């Protein structure tokens, strides 16, 4: 039991790691989500060339391991003269990488969405961003809601990779505790519990958001 | 007939993948007129209707709403998305499959375009929308979501949504074709009331009785050509073309 005692005494560093994780996860996932929406809007408006370029960019991100991308931004960019601190590099990596996933998710929902609603909107004089924001996006979001929950949890878990580019988040805190006291089991189990708790909160929030869809008869999707 | 027609199609032609679906269509609809468009499936009726608000883009010919070019200007130049949208807002369209916005309530469906396209104050939009919903007999469902409504109710809401923009012409694309037979009547009754209110309407339909009783003019399309245009009495009793005679014989 003494090992758990050590973990308890090191709780300050775990808590500060947890806050860094939550902070970078929240900012990162919100920006990634907005980026995904922006990309889908551009796909909607763009000519064939930009559309192709965006599709390639999305696919490139999706086939890239997240860790490599984070490495590239933090260790690779300085050779091009761009020097980012670890936190910023990590945040940008999260935003672009998960933004691509959000975009792909919304794009998929757009493809299977019946054409009639958008047509009716055009007939009423809607166009451009207003059409996207008022008519298209709300329906897409209701449809992809369960996938969003999944993606948020992937995003949370990917923040753990950022320990490797020296962001002092939760995994980094656990790592330093286990390295100092050599209690890897207890340190990592404690951290798993904390990740788990954050995931449960995400799940509950996403489930709660589901009532917007249920009220509107979207339960079957 | 010195007045400018609300809708005019001049020499409109359109092909899909090399198949000509509209051939040199000429059509004028005067203010307050109800024009029914008849024809077999695939004759180009819906495509013609959709050319009026440029949801389909004709290959040739001009379309005018109240004398104003829509889609391309007099010089044949493509108009901006914004200009096209504001012209479209002057027409109201009712679709076969209703196409209500499922994330919005009945009332929200009706005020959505007035508030976000026409930018009229929300309170005024709500007031007008409630009057329209009462007119189509749907006032009691203002806070319901579309998925809870029957087909006939959905279509009546869709009509209120089209009316909310105070359009110069109402375009109906087979408004009763997706309805159970017992629900057709309630929608036709609303449309009949609109015609009495003096709305200008173009109605693509298979409802012969409606076309006969309500329209001022009936036009008939066959293989993309407009081959007959007559007042309903003459159209149904003494059509000129042999094609229309055959059509009427099988639809009685």
GROMACS .gro file of C-alpha atoms in nm:
model
  473
    1UNK     CA    1   0.000   0.000   0.000
    2UNK     CA    2   0.300   0.220   0.042
    3UNK     CA    3   0.322   0.272  -0.335
    4UNK     CA    4  -0.026   0.418  -0.350
    5UNK     CA    5   0.079   0.646  -0.067
    6UNK     CA    6   0.357   0.775  -0.290
    7UNK     CA    7   0.114   0.835  -0.576
    8UNK     CA    8  -0.114   1.021  -0.336
    9UNK     CA    9   0.169   1.240  -0.218
   10UNK     CA   10   0.259   1.322  -0.578
   11UNK     CA   11  -0.101   1.418  -0.647
   12UNK     CA   12  -0.015   1.781  -0.714
   13UNK     CA   13   0.188   1.693  -1.020
   14UNK     CA   14  -0.084   1.452  -1.138
   15UNK     CA   15  -0.351   1.718  -1.096
   16UNK     CA   16  -0.150   1.978  -1.277
   17UNK     CA   17  -0.088   1.723  -1.555
   18UNK     CA   18  -0.458   1.648  -1.565
   19UNK     CA   19  -0.537   2.016  -1.604
   20UNK     CA   20  -0.288   2.051  -1.888
   21UNK     CA   21  -0.445   1.748  -2.055
   22UNK     CA   22  -0.797   1.883  -2.014
   23UNK     CA   23  -0.692   2.226  -2.132
   24UNK     CA   24  -0.515   2.110  -2.447
   25UNK     CA   25  -0.792   1.858  -2.514
   26UNK     CA   26  -1.071   2.114  -2.480
   27UNK     CA   27  -0.905   2.385  -2.688
   28UNK     CA   28  -0.779   2.131  -2.938
   29UNK     CA   29  -1.104   1.946  -2.989
   30UNK     CA   30  -1.316   2.261  -3.014
   31UNK     CA   31  -1.080   2.411  -3.273
   32UNK     CA   32  -1.056   2.077  -3.455
   33UNK     CA   33  -1.433   2.059  -3.468
   34UNK     CA   34  -1.456   2.414  -3.607
   35UNK     CA   35  -1.185   2.330  -3.860
   36UNK     CA   36  -1.383   2.024  -3.967
   37UNK     CA   37  -1.694   2.238  -4.016
   38UNK     CA   38  -1.496   2.494  -4.214
   39UNK     CA   39  -1.351   2.225  -4.441
   40UNK     CA   40  -1.695   2.078  -4.509
   41UNK     CA   41  -1.826   2.425  -4.586
   42UNK     CA   42  -1.539   2.479  -4.830
   43UNK     CA   43  -1.608   2.140  -4.988
   44UNK     CA   44  -1.966   2.257  -5.036
   45UNK     CA   45  -1.865   2.583  -5.205
   46UNK     CA   46  -1.537   2.504  -5.374
   47UNK     CA   47  -1.466   2.437  -5.738
   48UNK     CA   48  -1.330   2.099  -5.843
   49UNK     CA   49  -0.963   2.182  -5.784
   50UNK     CA   50  -0.991   2.308  -5.429
   51UNK     CA   51  -1.225   2.021  -5.353
   52UNK     CA   52  -0.970   1.770  -5.475
   53UNK     CA   53  -0.694   1.938  -5.276
   54UNK     CA   54  -0.903   1.929  -4.959
   55UNK     CA   55  -0.989   1.563  -5.008
   56UNK     CA   56  -0.621   1.478  -5.051
   57UNK     CA   57  -0.532   1.677  -4.740
   58UNK     CA   58  -0.799   1.498  -4.535
   59UNK     CA   59  -0.687   1.156  -4.654
   60UNK     CA   60  -0.324   1.242  -4.589
   61UNK     CA   61  -0.402   1.327  -4.228
   62UNK     CA   62  -0.610   1.018  -4.178
   63UNK     CA   63  -0.336   0.787  -4.298
   64UNK     CA   64  -0.067   0.952  -4.088
   65UNK     CA   65   0.007   0.825  -3.736
   66UNK     CA   66  -0.063   1.108  -3.494
   67UNK     CA   67   0.273   1.072  -3.320
   68UNK     CA   68   0.462   1.119  -3.646
   69UNK     CA   69   0.264   1.433  -3.719
   70UNK     CA   70   0.341   1.572  -3.372
   71UNK     CA   71   0.709   1.486  -3.423
   72UNK     CA   72   0.703   1.660  -3.758
   73UNK     CA   73   0.566   1.983  -3.613
   74UNK     CA   74   0.790   1.990  -3.307
   75UNK     CA   75   1.117   1.842  -3.431
   76UNK     CA   76   1.080   1.880  -3.807
   77UNK     CA   77   0.964   2.238  -3.848
   78UNK     CA   78   1.269   2.400  -3.680
   79UNK     CA   79   1.477   2.281  -3.975
   80UNK     CA   80   1.252   2.503  -4.188
   81UNK     CA   81   1.306   2.790  -3.946
   82UNK     CA   82   0.970   2.752  -3.764
   83UNK     CA   83   1.020   2.697  -3.394
   84UNK     CA   84   0.714   2.618  -3.185
   85UNK     CA   85   0.701   2.549  -2.815
   86UNK     CA   86   0.584   2.202  -2.723
   87UNK     CA   87   0.236   2.308  -2.612
   88UNK     CA   88   0.165   2.504  -2.929
   89UNK     CA   89   0.304   2.231  -3.155
   90UNK     CA   90   0.092   1.976  -2.971
   91UNK     CA   91  -0.218   2.188  -2.999
   92UNK     CA   92  -0.170   2.250  -3.372
   93UNK     CA   93  -0.113   1.878  -3.425
   94UNK     CA   94  -0.438   1.793  -3.244
   95UNK     CA   95  -0.638   2.057  -3.430
   96UNK     CA   96  -0.524   1.966  -3.780
   97UNK     CA   97  -0.524   1.589  -3.726
   98UNK     CA   98  -0.862   1.563  -3.560
   99UNK     CA   99  -1.002   1.843  -3.775
  100UNK     CA  100  -0.946   1.611  -4.071
  101UNK     CA  101  -1.140   1.337  -3.896
  102UNK     CA  102  -1.427   1.569  -3.810
  103UNK     CA  103  -1.434   1.690  -4.171
  104UNK     CA  104  -1.444   1.334  -4.303
  105UNK     CA  105  -1.723   1.244  -4.064
  106UNK     CA  106  -1.937   1.541  -4.167
  107UNK     CA  107  -1.858   1.483  -4.535
  108UNK     CA  108  -1.982   1.128  -4.506
  109UNK     CA  109  -2.306   1.244  -4.344
  110UNK     CA  110  -2.346   1.505  -4.619
  111UNK     CA  111  -2.318   1.238  -4.889
  112UNK     CA  112  -2.607   1.033  -4.754
  113UNK     CA  113  -2.824   1.330  -4.664
  114UNK     CA  114  -3.139   1.357  -4.879
  115UNK     CA  115  -3.106   1.639  -5.134
  116UNK     CA  116  -3.457   1.776  -5.079
  117UNK     CA  117  -3.390   1.988  -4.770
  118UNK     CA  118  -3.108   2.180  -4.933
  119UNK     CA  119  -3.310   2.218  -5.250
  120UNK     CA  120  -3.601   2.363  -5.053
  121UNK     CA  121  -3.358   2.604  -4.887
  122UNK     CA  122  -3.224   2.718  -5.223
  123UNK     CA  123  -3.578   2.763  -5.349
  124UNK     CA  124  -3.642   2.991  -5.049
  125UNK     CA  125  -3.341   3.204  -5.139
  126UNK     CA  126  -3.082   3.055  -4.904
  127UNK     CA  127  -2.726   3.040  -5.029
  128UNK     CA  128  -2.367   3.030  -4.911
  129UNK     CA  129  -2.281   3.036  -4.544
  130UNK     CA  130  -2.634   3.106  -4.420
  131UNK     CA  131  -2.759   2.794  -4.597
  132UNK     CA  132  -2.473   2.595  -4.444
  133UNK     CA  133  -2.513   2.730  -4.092
  134UNK     CA  134  -2.892   2.730  -4.069
  135UNK     CA  135  -2.999   2.428  -4.274
  136UNK     CA  136  -2.712   2.195  -4.351
  137UNK     CA  137  -2.484   2.193  -4.048
  138UNK     CA  138  -2.753   2.134  -3.781
  139UNK     CA  139  -2.875   1.827  -3.965
  140UNK     CA  140  -2.522   1.699  -4.017
  141UNK     CA  141  -2.440   1.741  -3.649
  142UNK     CA  142  -2.750   1.556  -3.535
  143UNK     CA  143  -2.660   1.271  -3.768
  144UNK     CA  144  -2.294   1.240  -3.669
  145UNK     CA  145  -2.350   1.291  -3.296
  146UNK     CA  146  -2.252   0.937  -3.188
  147UNK     CA  147  -1.936   0.956  -3.401
  148UNK     CA  148  -1.841   1.288  -3.245
  149UNK     CA  149  -1.832   1.125  -2.902
  150UNK     CA  150  -1.599   0.860  -3.034
  151UNK     CA  151  -1.373   1.112  -3.200
  152UNK     CA  152  -1.350   1.324  -2.884
  153UNK     CA  153  -1.228   1.022  -2.693
  154UNK     CA  154  -0.966   0.948  -2.961
  155UNK     CA  155  -0.862   1.309  -2.934
  156UNK     CA  156  -0.829   1.280  -2.556
  157UNK     CA  157  -0.618   0.969  -2.588
  158UNK     CA  158  -0.396   1.127  -2.852
  159UNK     CA  159  -0.302   1.399  -2.605
  160UNK     CA  160  -0.101   1.129  -2.426
  161UNK     CA  161   0.140   1.116  -2.721
  162UNK     CA  162   0.228   1.477  -2.654
  163UNK     CA  163   0.437   1.364  -2.357
  164UNK     CA  164   0.693   1.252  -2.614
  165UNK     CA  165   0.731   1.606  -2.748
  166UNK     CA  166   0.772   1.721  -2.384
  167UNK     CA  167   0.426   1.860  -2.310
  168UNK     CA  168   0.375   1.829  -1.934
  169UNK     CA  169   0.039   1.664  -1.945
  170UNK     CA  170  -0.106   1.376  -1.749
  171UNK     CA  171   0.097   1.095  -1.901
  172UNK     CA  172   0.415   1.299  -1.854
  173UNK     CA  173   0.328   1.345  -1.487
  174UNK     CA  174   0.276   0.971  -1.440
  175UNK     CA  175   0.596   0.900  -1.622
  176UNK     CA  176   0.799   1.123  -1.400
  177UNK     CA  177   0.647   0.974  -1.084
  178UNK     CA  178   0.723   0.621  -1.196
  179UNK     CA  179   1.074   0.719  -1.302
  180UNK     CA  180   1.156   0.881  -0.968
  181UNK     CA  181   0.998   0.624  -0.735
  182UNK     CA  182   0.998   0.327  -0.972
  183UNK     CA  183   0.630   0.246  -0.918
  184UNK     CA  184   0.511   0.214  -1.281
  185UNK     CA  185   0.210   0.000  -1.196
  186UNK     CA  186   0.052   0.238  -0.948
  187UNK     CA  187   0.144   0.555  -1.136
  188UNK     CA  188  -0.002   0.437  -1.463
  189UNK     CA  189  -0.310   0.278  -1.310
  190UNK     CA  190  -0.386   0.607  -1.137
  191UNK     CA  191  -0.353   0.789  -1.466
  192UNK     CA  192  -0.572   0.537  -1.648
  193UNK     CA  193  -0.838   0.607  -1.390
  194UNK     CA  194  -0.816   0.978  -1.457
  195UNK     CA  195  -0.837   0.935  -1.837
  196UNK     CA  196  -1.130   0.707  -1.778
  197UNK     CA  197  -1.310   0.968  -1.571
  198UNK     CA  198  -1.265   1.235  -1.837
  199UNK     CA  199  -1.393   0.990  -2.101
  200UNK     CA  200  -1.702   0.918  -1.895
  201UNK     CA  201  -1.777   1.290  -1.870
  202UNK     CA  202  -1.740   1.319  -2.249
  203UNK     CA  203  -1.970   1.021  -2.302
  204UNK     CA  204  -2.233   1.167  -2.071
  205UNK     CA  205  -2.221   1.506  -2.242
  206UNK     CA  206  -2.255   1.348  -2.586
  207UNK     CA  207  -2.538   1.129  -2.467
  208UNK     CA  208  -2.710   1.433  -2.322
  209UNK     CA  209  -2.668   1.612  -2.656
  210UNK     CA  210  -2.852   1.321  -2.816
  211UNK     CA  211  -3.182   1.449  -2.686
  212UNK     CA  212  -3.167   1.724  -2.952
  213UNK     CA  213  -3.179   1.453  -3.215
  214UNK     CA  214  -3.436   1.235  -3.036
  215UNK     CA  215  -3.678   1.525  -3.003
  216UNK     CA  216  -3.657   1.570  -3.378
  217UNK     CA  217  -3.706   1.206  -3.470
  218UNK     CA  218  -3.345   1.135  -3.561
  219UNK     CA  219  -3.319   0.834  -3.331
  220UNK     CA  220  -3.303   0.588  -3.616
  221UNK     CA  221  -2.982   0.734  -3.758
  222UNK     CA  222  -5.230   4.158  -7.189
  223UNK     CA  223  -5.009   4.463  -7.164
  224UNK     CA  224  -4.911   4.358  -6.814
  225UNK     CA  225  -4.576   4.185  -6.771
  226UNK     CA  226  -4.625   3.810  -6.715
  227UNK     CA  227  -4.518   3.684  -6.373
  228UNK     CA  228  -4.342   3.389  -6.532
  229UNK     CA  229  -4.218   3.368  -6.884
  230UNK     CA  230  -4.021   3.092  -7.050
  231UNK     CA  231  -3.891   3.163  -7.397
  232UNK     CA  232  -3.738   2.888  -7.605
  233UNK     CA  233  -3.627   2.686  -7.304
  234UNK     CA  234  -3.445   2.363  -7.386
  235UNK     CA  235  -3.262   2.121  -7.162
  236UNK     CA  236  -3.084   1.788  -7.202
  237UNK     CA  237  -2.968   1.536  -6.945
  238UNK     CA  238  -2.678   1.325  -7.072
  239UNK     CA  239  -2.772   1.381  -7.433
  240UNK     CA  240  -3.143   1.312  -7.378
  241UNK     CA  241  -3.356   1.614  -7.460
  242UNK     CA  242  -3.605   1.657  -7.177
  243UNK     CA  243  -3.728   2.004  -7.273
  244UNK     CA  244  -3.754   2.128  -7.630
  245UNK     CA  245  -3.813   2.493  -7.706
  246UNK     CA  246  -4.070   2.559  -7.436
  247UNK     CA  247  -4.267   2.884  -7.446
  248UNK     CA  248  -4.491   2.960  -7.153
  249UNK     CA  249  -4.633   3.275  -7.000
  250UNK     CA  250  -4.821   3.293  -6.674
  251UNK     CA  251  -5.014   3.610  -6.600
  252UNK     CA  252  -5.067   3.752  -6.254
  253UNK     CA  253  -5.336   3.568  -6.063
  254UNK     CA  254  -5.343   3.286  -6.314
  255UNK     CA  255  -5.340   2.917  -6.216
  256UNK     CA  256  -5.170   2.699  -6.475
  257UNK     CA  257  -5.182   2.322  -6.444
  258UNK     CA  258  -4.911   2.124  -6.618
  259UNK     CA  259  -5.012   1.776  -6.727
  260UNK     CA  260  -4.827   1.503  -6.909
  261UNK     CA  261  -4.703   1.149  -6.872
  262UNK     CA  262  -4.416   1.064  -6.637
  263UNK     CA  263  -4.088   1.166  -6.795
  264UNK     CA  264  -4.250   1.424  -7.021
  265UNK     CA  265  -4.043   1.701  -6.866
  266UNK     CA  266  -4.311   1.863  -6.648
  267UNK     CA  267  -4.104   1.878  -6.330
  268UNK     CA  268  -3.793   1.986  -6.515
  269UNK     CA  269  -3.985   2.272  -6.671
  270UNK     CA  270  -4.114   2.380  -6.331
  271UNK     CA  271  -3.765   2.361  -6.181
  272UNK     CA  272  -3.630   2.578  -6.462
  273UNK     CA  273  -3.860   2.859  -6.349
  274UNK     CA  274  -3.663   2.911  -6.026
  275UNK     CA  275  -3.342   2.787  -6.183
  276UNK     CA  276  -3.311   2.477  -5.966
  277UNK     CA  277  -3.250   2.327  -6.309
  278UNK     CA  278  -3.043   2.529  -6.546
  279UNK     CA  279  -3.176   2.536  -6.903
  280UNK     CA  280  -2.926   2.481  -7.182
  281UNK     CA  281  -3.095   2.740  -7.403
  282UNK     CA  282  -3.370   2.997  -7.375
  283UNK     CA  283  -3.455   3.262  -7.120
  284UNK     CA  284  -3.659   3.254  -6.803
  285UNK     CA  285  -3.803   3.571  -6.653
  286UNK     CA  286  -3.975   3.635  -6.324
  287UNK     CA  287  -4.187   3.947  -6.346
  288UNK     CA  288  -3.987   4.057  -6.649
  289UNK     CA  289  -3.650   4.009  -6.477
  290UNK     CA  290  -3.403   3.760  -6.617
  291UNK     CA  291  -3.321   3.475  -6.381
  292UNK     CA  292  -3.003   3.266  -6.397
  293UNK     CA  293  -2.837   3.444  -6.687
  294UNK     CA  294  -2.884   3.810  -6.773
  295UNK     CA  295  -2.996   3.954  -7.108
  296UNK     CA  296  -2.639   3.930  -7.236
  297UNK     CA  297  -2.623   3.559  -7.147
  298UNK     CA  298  -2.388   3.618  -6.854
  299UNK     CA  299  -2.426   3.390  -6.549
  300UNK     CA  300  -2.560   3.592  -6.256
  301UNK     CA  301  -2.402   3.587  -5.912
  302UNK     CA  302  -2.512   3.331  -5.656
  303UNK     CA  303  -2.645   3.614  -5.441
  304UNK     CA  304  -2.852   3.771  -5.721
  305UNK     CA  305  -2.990   3.431  -5.818
  306UNK     CA  306  -3.083   3.357  -5.458
  307UNK     CA  307  -3.269   3.685  -5.417
  308UNK     CA  308  -3.468   3.616  -5.736
  309UNK     CA  309  -3.547   3.265  -5.617
  310UNK     CA  310  -3.677   3.410  -5.293
  311UNK     CA  311  -3.951   3.573  -5.502
  312UNK     CA  312  -4.086   3.233  -5.599
  313UNK     CA  313  -4.226   2.975  -5.359
  314UNK     CA  314  -4.186   2.606  -5.425
  315UNK     CA  315  -4.375   2.305  -5.290
  316UNK     CA  316  -4.215   1.967  -5.347
  317UNK     CA  317  -4.352   1.620  -5.393
  318UNK     CA  318  -4.152   1.498  -5.092
  319UNK     CA  319  -4.235   1.803  -4.874
  320UNK     CA  320  -3.869   1.868  -4.789
  321UNK     CA  321  -3.938   2.026  -4.453
  322UNK     CA  322  -3.629   2.089  -4.243
  323UNK     CA  323  -3.639   1.811  -3.984
  324UNK     CA  324  -3.434   1.992  -3.719
  325UNK     CA  325  -3.686   2.276  -3.695
  326UNK     CA  326  -4.040   2.287  -3.557
  327UNK     CA  327  -4.336   2.367  -3.777
  328UNK     CA  328  -4.326   2.735  -3.682
  329UNK     CA  329  -3.949   2.753  -3.718
  330UNK     CA  330  -3.975   2.599  -4.065
  331UNK     CA  331  -4.212   2.875  -4.169
  332UNK     CA  332  -4.016   3.169  -4.025
  333UNK     CA  333  -3.669   3.041  -4.117
  334UNK     CA  334  -3.644   3.200  -4.461
  335UNK     CA  335  -3.829   3.524  -4.377
  336UNK     CA  336  -3.594   3.582  -4.082
  337UNK     CA  337  -3.266   3.465  -4.233
  338UNK     CA  338  -3.312   3.544  -4.602
  339UNK     CA  339  -3.548   3.840  -4.604
  340UNK     CA  340  -3.423   3.956  -4.265
  341UNK     CA  341  -3.760   4.071  -4.138
  342UNK     CA  342  -3.790   4.104  -3.758
  343UNK     CA  343  -3.858   3.775  -3.586
  344UNK     CA  344  -4.169   3.896  -3.403
  345UNK     CA  345  -4.330   4.007  -3.727
  346UNK     CA  346  -4.229   3.683  -3.899
  347UNK     CA  347  -4.386   3.479  -3.619
  348UNK     CA  348  -4.707   3.680  -3.640
  349UNK     CA  349  -4.731   3.628  -4.015
  350UNK     CA  350  -4.635   3.263  -3.988
  351UNK     CA  351  -4.907   3.191  -3.734
  352UNK     CA  352  -5.165   3.350  -3.962
  353UNK     CA  353  -5.042   3.134  -4.251
  354UNK     CA  354  -5.043   2.820  -4.039
  355UNK     CA  355  -5.400   2.893  -3.943
  356UNK     CA  356  -5.484   2.944  -4.307
  357UNK     CA  357  -5.357   2.592  -4.393
  358UNK     CA  358  -5.514   2.451  -4.077
  359UNK     CA  359  -5.185   2.375  -3.902
  360UNK     CA  360  -5.180   2.639  -3.630
  361UNK     CA  361  -5.232   2.379  -3.359
  362UNK     CA  362  -4.907   2.203  -3.459
  363UNK     CA  363  -4.679   2.504  -3.442
  364UNK     CA  364  -4.437   2.346  -3.196
  365UNK     CA  365  -4.438   1.995  -3.344
  366UNK     CA  366  -4.138   1.854  -3.530
  367UNK     CA  367  -4.198   1.742  -3.888
  368UNK     CA  368  -4.143   1.371  -3.821
  369UNK     CA  369  -4.456   1.363  -3.605
  370UNK     CA  370  -4.681   1.488  -3.887
  371UNK     CA  371  -4.875   1.299  -4.152
  372UNK     CA  372  -4.789   1.353  -4.517
  373UNK     CA  373  -5.084   1.581  -4.571
  374UNK     CA  374  -4.992   1.788  -4.267
  375UNK     CA  375  -4.629   1.811  -4.381
  376UNK     CA  376  -4.738   1.932  -4.720
  377UNK     CA  377  -4.967   2.196  -4.570
  378UNK     CA  378  -4.678   2.323  -4.358
  379UNK     CA  379  -4.460   2.325  -4.669
  380UNK     CA  380  -4.722   2.538  -4.842
  381UNK     CA  381  -4.724   2.780  -4.547
  382UNK     CA  382  -4.344   2.792  -4.567
  383UNK     CA  383  -4.362   2.884  -4.935
  384UNK     CA  384  -4.629   3.148  -4.868
  385UNK     CA  385  -4.424   3.305  -4.589
  386UNK     CA  386  -4.187   3.459  -4.842
  387UNK     CA  387  -4.480   3.640  -5.005
  388UNK     CA  388  -4.379   3.498  -5.341
  389UNK     CA  389  -4.497   3.632  -5.673
  390UNK     CA  390  -4.562   3.281  -5.797
  391UNK     CA  391  -4.612   2.946  -5.629
  392UNK     CA  392  -4.458   2.644  -5.797
  393UNK     CA  393  -4.608   2.308  -5.708
  394UNK     CA  394  -4.416   1.996  -5.810
  395UNK     CA  395  -4.663   1.708  -5.788
  396UNK     CA  396  -4.769   1.816  -5.438
  397UNK     CA  397  -5.005   1.523  -5.378
  398UNK     CA  398  -4.819   1.239  -5.550
  399UNK     CA  399  -4.648   1.116  -5.233
  400UNK     CA  400  -4.966   1.124  -5.024
  401UNK     CA  401  -5.201   0.847  -4.917
  402UNK     CA  402  -5.523   0.883  -5.117
  403UNK     CA  403  -5.726   0.994  -4.816
  404UNK     CA  404  -5.481   1.279  -4.747
  405UNK     CA  405  -5.484   1.423  -5.098
  406UNK     CA  406  -5.807   1.614  -5.041
  407UNK     CA  407  -5.682   1.830  -4.755
  408UNK     CA  408  -5.387   1.954  -4.961
  409UNK     CA  409  -5.595   2.018  -5.271
  410UNK     CA  410  -5.845   2.210  -5.060
  411UNK     CA  411  -5.568   2.443  -4.940
  412UNK     CA  412  -5.446   2.491  -5.297
  413UNK     CA  413  -5.795   2.566  -5.416
  414UNK     CA  414  -5.830   2.831  -5.144
  415UNK     CA  415  -5.502   2.989  -5.255
  416UNK     CA  416  -5.625   3.012  -5.611
  417UNK     CA  417  -5.934   3.193  -5.487
  418UNK     CA  418  -5.708   3.433  -5.294
  419UNK     CA  419  -5.558   3.532  -5.626
  420UNK     CA  420  -5.217   3.362  -5.598
  421UNK     CA  421  -5.033   3.299  -5.921
  422UNK     CA  422  -4.969   2.925  -5.937
  423UNK     CA  423  -4.800   2.675  -6.165
  424UNK     CA  424  -4.903   2.324  -6.067
  425UNK     CA  425  -4.746   2.007  -6.200
  426UNK     CA  426  -5.002   1.742  -6.117
  427UNK     CA  427  -5.177   1.419  -6.202
  428UNK     CA  428  -5.500   1.534  -6.038
  429UNK     CA  429  -5.733   1.578  -6.335
  430UNK     CA  430  -6.027   1.692  -6.126
  431UNK     CA  431  -5.818   1.962  -5.962
  432UNK     CA  432  -5.676   2.078  -6.295
  433UNK     CA  433  -6.021   2.097  -6.438
  434UNK     CA  434  -6.188   2.274  -6.148
  435UNK     CA  435  -5.918   2.515  -6.035
  436UNK     CA  436  -5.692   2.612  -6.323
  437UNK     CA  437  -5.732   2.897  -6.568
  438UNK     CA  438  -5.508   2.727  -6.820
  439UNK     CA  439  -5.396   2.370  -6.871
  440UNK     CA  440  -5.078   2.293  -7.058
  441UNK     CA  441  -4.969   1.951  -7.176
  442UNK     CA  442  -4.615   1.831  -7.221
  443UNK     CA  443  -4.519   1.535  -7.435
  444UNK     CA  444  -4.157   1.420  -7.473
  445UNK     CA  445  -4.032   1.762  -7.364
  446UNK     CA  446  -4.256   1.962  -7.597
  447UNK     CA  447  -4.542   2.180  -7.491
  448UNK     CA  448  -4.805   2.057  -7.733
  449UNK     CA  449  -5.128   2.201  -7.599
  450UNK     CA  450  -5.240   2.500  -7.400
  451UNK     CA  451  -5.607   2.566  -7.341
  452UNK     CA  452  -5.858   2.669  -7.078
  453UNK     CA  453  -5.969   2.361  -6.882
  454UNK     CA  454  -6.312   2.336  -7.040
  455UNK     CA  455  -6.171   2.313  -7.389
  456UNK     CA  456  -5.871   2.105  -7.280
  457UNK     CA  457  -6.083   1.835  -7.123
  458UNK     CA  458  -6.370   1.833  -7.371
  459UNK     CA  459  -6.220   1.922  -7.706
  460UNK     CA  460  -5.839   1.890  -7.706
  461UNK     CA  461  -5.678   1.960  -8.038
  462UNK     CA  462  -5.395   1.712  -8.033
  463UNK     CA  463  -5.448   1.342  -8.073
  464UNK     CA  464  -5.184   1.281  -7.803
  465UNK     CA  465  -5.391   1.470  -7.544
  466UNK     CA  466  -5.705   1.282  -7.646
  467UNK     CA  467  -5.525   0.953  -7.584
  468UNK     CA  468  -5.388   1.078  -7.251
  469UNK     CA  469  -5.731   1.184  -7.133
  470UNK     CA  470  -5.886   0.858  -7.246
  471UNK     CA  471  -5.649   0.659  -7.022
  472UNK     CA  472  -5.681   0.898  -6.726
  473UNK     CA  473  -6.053   0.900  -6.682
   0.00000   0.00000   0.00000
